[in-house]
PDB file of C-alpha atoms in Angstrom:
ATOM      1  CA  MET A   1     126.951 -22.800 114.575  1.00 68.00           C
ATOM      2  CA  SER A   2     127.181 -24.738 117.888  1.00 80.00           C
ATOM      3  CA  PHE A   3     123.927 -25.470 119.857  1.00 79.00           C
ATOM      4  CA  ALA A   4     125.336 -22.860 122.781  1.00 79.00           C
ATOM      5  CA  ALA A   5     126.422 -20.153 119.819  1.00 81.00           C
ATOM      6  CA  SER A   6     122.971 -20.799 118.379  1.00 85.00           C
ATOM      7  CA  SER A   7     121.215 -19.834 122.272  1.00 87.00           C
ATOM      8  CA  GLU A   8     123.589 -17.272 122.328  1.00 89.00           C
ATOM      9  CA  VAL A   9     122.302 -15.691 118.584  1.00 90.00           C
ATOM     10  CA  THR A  10     118.194 -16.102 119.946  1.00 91.00           C
ATOM     11  CA  LYS A  11     119.141 -14.139 123.313  1.00 90.00           C
ATOM     12  CA  LEU A  12     120.730 -10.967 121.994  1.00 91.00           C
ATOM     13  CA  GLN A  13     118.052 -11.407 119.940  1.00 92.00           C
ATOM     14  CA  GLN A  14     115.706 -10.855 122.289  1.00 93.00           C
ATOM     15  CA  HIS A  15     117.558  -8.778 124.687  1.00 91.00           C
ATOM     16  CA  LEU A  16     117.787  -6.108 121.816  1.00 90.00           C
ATOM     17  CA  SER A  17     114.297  -6.638 121.031  1.00 91.00           C
ATOM     18  CA  LEU A  18     112.878  -6.241 125.126  1.00 92.00           C
ATOM     19  CA  LEU A  19     115.623  -2.754 123.803  1.00 91.00           C
ATOM     20  CA  LYS A  20     113.877  -1.475 121.245  1.00 90.00           C
ATOM     21  CA  GLU A  21     110.852  -2.076 122.649  1.00 90.00           C
ATOM     22  CA  GLU A  22     111.676   0.069 125.638  1.00 92.00           C
ATOM     23  CA  TYR A  23     113.422   3.276 123.098  1.00 88.00           C
ATOM     24  CA  GLY A  24     110.085   3.202 121.709  1.00 88.00           C
ATOM     25  CA  LYS A  25     107.873   4.220 125.411  1.00 89.00           C
ATOM     26  CA  LEU A  26     110.872   6.341 126.206  1.00 90.00           C
ATOM     27  CA  GLN A  27     110.631   8.118 122.887  1.00 90.00           C
ATOM     28  CA  SER A  28     106.883   7.605 123.786  1.00 88.00           C
ATOM     29  CA  HIS A  29     107.483   9.852 127.237  1.00 92.00           C
ATOM     30  CA  CYS A  30     109.932  12.048 125.774  1.00 88.00           C
ATOM     31  CA  ALA A  31     107.785  13.949 123.571  1.00 87.00           C
ATOM     32  CA  GLU A  32     104.502  13.377 126.004  1.00 88.00           C
ATOM     33  CA  VAL A  33     107.303  15.705 129.032  1.00 91.00           C
ATOM     34  CA  GLU A  34     108.390  18.418 125.745  1.00 84.00           C
ATOM     35  CA  ARG A  35     104.986  18.999 124.916  1.00 81.00           C
ATOM     36  CA  LYS A  36     104.058  19.618 129.511  1.00 84.00           C
ATOM     37  CA  TYR A  37     107.785  21.615 129.347  1.00 82.00           C
ATOM     38  CA  THR A  38     106.392  23.812 126.007  1.00 74.00           C
ATOM     39  CA  LEU A  39     103.013  24.532 127.900  1.00 74.00           C
ATOM     40  CA  ALA A  40     104.482  25.043 131.067  1.00 76.00           C
ATOM     41  CA  ALA A  41     107.261  28.058 128.980  1.00 75.00           C
ATOM     42  CA  ALA A  42     103.859  29.096 127.471  1.00 71.00           C
ATOM     43  CA  SER A  43     102.292  30.019 129.679  1.00 69.00           C
ATOM     44  CA  ALA A  44     105.147  31.321 131.861  1.00 72.00           C
ATOM     45  CA  GLY A  45     106.645  33.524 129.100  1.00 69.00           C
ATOM     46  CA  ASP A  46     109.820  32.030 128.684  1.00 68.00           C
ATOM     47  CA  LEU A  47     109.642  30.255 124.957  1.00 65.00           C
ATOM     48  CA  SER A  48     112.476  29.970 122.265  1.00 68.00           C
ATOM     49  CA  GLU A  49     112.276  31.616 118.882  1.00 66.00           C
ATOM     50  CA  ALA A  50     111.950  28.062 117.547  1.00 72.00           C
ATOM     51  CA  SER A  51     109.528  26.098 119.567  1.00 73.00           C
ATOM     52  CA  PHE A  52     105.816  25.668 117.194  1.00 78.00           C
ATOM     53  CA  VAL A  53     104.250  27.845 119.834  1.00 75.00           C
ATOM     54  CA  ALA A  54     106.369  30.603 119.903  1.00 76.00           C
ATOM     55  CA  ARG A  55     106.100  30.443 116.575  1.00 80.00           C
ATOM     56  CA  LEU A  56     102.583  29.626 116.575  1.00 82.00           C
ATOM     57  CA  LEU A  57     101.777  32.781 118.829  1.00 80.00           C
ATOM     58  CA  MET A  58     104.258  35.087 117.105  1.00 79.00           C
ATOM     59  CA  THR A  59     101.687  34.555 113.599  1.00 85.00           C
ATOM     60  CA  VAL A  60      99.252  35.105 114.933  1.00 84.00           C
ATOM     61  CA  THR A  61     100.884  38.454 116.630  1.00 82.00           C
ATOM     62  CA  GLN A  62     101.336  39.131 112.846  1.00 85.00           C
ATOM     63  CA  LEU A  63      97.489  38.382 111.982  1.00 87.00           C
ATOM     64  CA  TYR A  64      96.065  42.247 112.712  1.00 84.00           C
ATOM     65  CA  GLY A  65      94.596  43.996 109.994  1.00 82.00           C
ATOM     66  CA  ARG A  66      96.231  41.567 107.957  1.00 87.00           C
ATOM     67  CA  THR A  67      94.077  39.472 105.246  1.00 89.00           C
ATOM     68  CA  THR A  68      96.514  36.290 106.273  1.00 89.00           C
ATOM     69  CA  TYR A  69      93.943  33.879 107.209  1.00 88.00           C
ATOM     70  CA  SER A  70      91.193  36.234 108.111  1.00 88.00           C
ATOM     71  CA  ASP A  71      87.707  34.181 107.622  1.00 86.00           C
ATOM     72  CA  ILE A  72      85.560  36.849 108.337  1.00 83.00           C
ATOM     73  CA  ALA A  73      84.815  40.914 108.122  1.00 84.00           C
ATOM     74  CA  ILE A  74      84.577  43.646 110.734  1.00 76.00           C
ATOM     75  CA  LYS A  75      82.527  46.375 109.544  1.00 74.00           C
ATOM     76  CA  LEU A  76      83.876  49.962 110.956  1.00 71.00           C
ATOM     77  CA  GLN A  77      81.712  53.204 109.723  1.00 69.00           C
ATOM     78  CA  SER A  78      84.391  54.080 107.554  1.00 72.00           C
ATOM     79  CA  LYS A  79      85.978  50.657 106.307  1.00 75.00           C
ATOM     80  CA  SER A  80      85.615  47.148 106.413  1.00 80.00           C
ATOM     81  CA  MET A  81      88.802  45.307 108.396  1.00 81.00           C
ATOM     82  CA  PRO A  82      89.758  41.558 108.456  1.00 87.00           C
ATOM     83  CA  GLY A  83      89.509  39.144 111.494  1.00 84.00           C
ATOM     84  CA  HIS A  84      89.797  36.332 112.803  1.00 84.00           C
ATOM     85  CA  LYS A  85      87.693  33.051 113.737  1.00 83.00           C
ATOM     86  CA  PHE A  86      89.394  31.435 115.774  1.00 84.00           C
ATOM     87  CA  VAL A  87      91.370  34.724 117.916  1.00 83.00           C
ATOM     88  CA  LEU A  88      87.124  35.269 118.053  1.00 79.00           C
ATOM     89  CA  ASN A  89      86.824  31.344 119.769  1.00 82.00           C
ATOM     90  CA  ALA A  90      89.910  32.104 121.512  1.00 82.00           C
ATOM     91  CA  ARG A  91      88.537  34.889 123.905  1.00 76.00           C
ATOM     92  CA  SER A  92      85.482  32.869 124.848  1.00 73.00           C
ATOM     93  CA  ASP A  93      84.639  29.355 125.037  1.00 74.00           C
ATOM     94  CA  ASP A  94      80.836  30.357 124.293  1.00 67.00           C
ATOM     95  CA  TRP A  95      82.132  32.247 120.926  1.00 67.00           C
ATOM     96  CA  SER A  96      81.874  28.198 118.856  1.00 73.00           C
ATOM     97  CA  GLU A  97      82.328  26.929 116.289  1.00 75.00           C
ATOM     98  CA  GLU A  98      78.697  26.031 115.371  1.00 78.00           C
ATOM     99  CA  ALA A  99      78.269  29.779 116.750  1.00 72.00           C
ATOM    100  CA  LEU A 100      80.400  30.903 114.686  1.00 76.00           C
ATOM    101  CA  LYS A 101      80.086  28.903 111.007  1.00 76.00           C
ATOM    102  CA  ASN A 102      76.932  31.321 109.353  1.00 76.00           C
ATOM    103  CA  LEU A 103      78.901  34.126 110.227  1.00 74.00           C
ATOM    104  CA  ASP A 104      80.602  36.215 107.673  1.00 70.00           C
ATOM    105  CA  GLU A 105      80.678  39.939 109.104  1.00 68.00           C
ATOM    106  CA  LEU A 106      80.871  41.564 112.341  1.00 63.00           C
ATOM    107  CA  VAL A 107      79.827  45.129 113.127  1.00 61.00           C
ATOM    108  CA  ASP A 108      81.215  47.976 114.608  1.00 56.00           C
ATOM    109  CA  LEU A 109      79.588  50.126 117.614  1.00 52.00           C
ATOM    110  CA  THR A 110      78.251  53.580 115.794  1.00 58.00           C
ATOM    111  CA  ARG A 111      75.677  52.602 114.071  1.00 64.00           C
ATOM    112  CA  GLY A 112      73.655  54.048 117.184  1.00 74.00           C
ATOM    113  CA  ASP A 113      72.261  52.804 120.751  1.00 82.00           C
ATOM    114  CA  SER A 114      69.679  50.290 119.953  1.00 84.00           C
ATOM    115  CA  PHE A 115      72.596  48.972 118.263  1.00 82.00           C
ATOM    116  CA  ALA A 116      75.434  48.681 120.685  1.00 84.00           C
ATOM    117  CA  MET A 117      72.642  47.696 123.322  1.00 88.00           C
ATOM    118  CA  GLN A 118      72.031  45.165 121.196  1.00 88.00           C
ATOM    119  CA  LEU A 119      75.135  43.915 121.013  1.00 87.00           C
ATOM    120  CA  MET A 120      76.362  44.239 123.960  1.00 90.00           C
ATOM    121  CA  LYS A 121      72.815  41.382 124.507  1.00 90.00           C
ATOM    122  CA  SER A 122      74.494  39.803 122.112  1.00 88.00           C
ATOM    123  CA  ALA A 123      77.710  39.835 123.336  1.00 88.00           C
ATOM    124  CA  ALA A 124      76.492  38.832 126.881  1.00 91.00           C
ATOM    125  CA  SER A 125      74.935  35.556 125.729  1.00 90.00           C
ATOM    126  CA  PHE A 126      78.339  35.068 124.337  1.00 87.00           C
ATOM    127  CA  LYS A 127      79.695  35.939 127.897  1.00 89.00           C
ATOM    128  CA  LEU A 128      81.733  37.864 126.049  1.00 88.00           C
ATOM    129  CA  TYR A 129      82.597  40.123 128.322  1.00 88.00           C
ATOM    130  CA  GLY A 130      85.901  42.743 126.994  1.00 85.00           C
ATOM    131  CA  LEU A 131      83.116  43.852 124.484  1.00 87.00           C
ATOM    132  CA  VAL A 132      80.037  44.042 126.796  1.00 89.00           C
ATOM    133  CA  GLY A 133      82.531  46.243 128.646  1.00 87.00           C
ATOM    134  CA  LYS A 134      83.296  48.423 125.017  1.00 85.00           C
ATOM    135  CA  CYS A 135      79.277  48.380 124.801  1.00 87.00           C
ATOM    136  CA  GLU A 136      79.207  50.026 127.801  1.00 87.00           C
ATOM    137  CA  GLN A 137      81.952  52.413 127.564  1.00 83.00           C
ATOM    138  CA  ALA A 138      80.392  53.625 123.550  1.00 81.00           C
ATOM    139  CA  LEU A 139      77.181  54.343 125.526  1.00 84.00           C
ATOM    140  CA  ILE A 140      78.199  56.220 128.523  1.00 83.00           C
ATOM    141  CA  ALA A 141      80.108  58.444 126.101  1.00 74.00           C
ATOM    142  CA  THR A 142      76.808  58.933 123.651  1.00 72.00           C
ATOM    143  CA  VAL A 143      75.508  60.045 126.952  1.00 67.00           C
TER     144      VAL A 143
END
């Protein structure tokens, strides 16, 4: 092989190396843009059924009352319902893994006013304002 041909091969190999590097950067950028788009689409409620976020959302919506992936029991007056700690965690920043670690059941409000008051205080400390409201409604109903 002549010197000119060898030099041309070296230049092409260097160019190919640069193209591979640029391609890798573009793939990373594309993945980041896709991630941001998926988050934006999820926020807007505009999801394709094949996206990860849509499938995750569909899975979560099908969990209510089912034992699939259940890791906590919600005790009601006449029965026990399966619950999911990650759903509780999603309801409040203060309902953390640490707070839920040793908890394996929640109890219904129908156990009396003192229980509802105690639960309302606990709910307020975890900033579970929806549960605080339910406790208030239960207490008002007993007056």
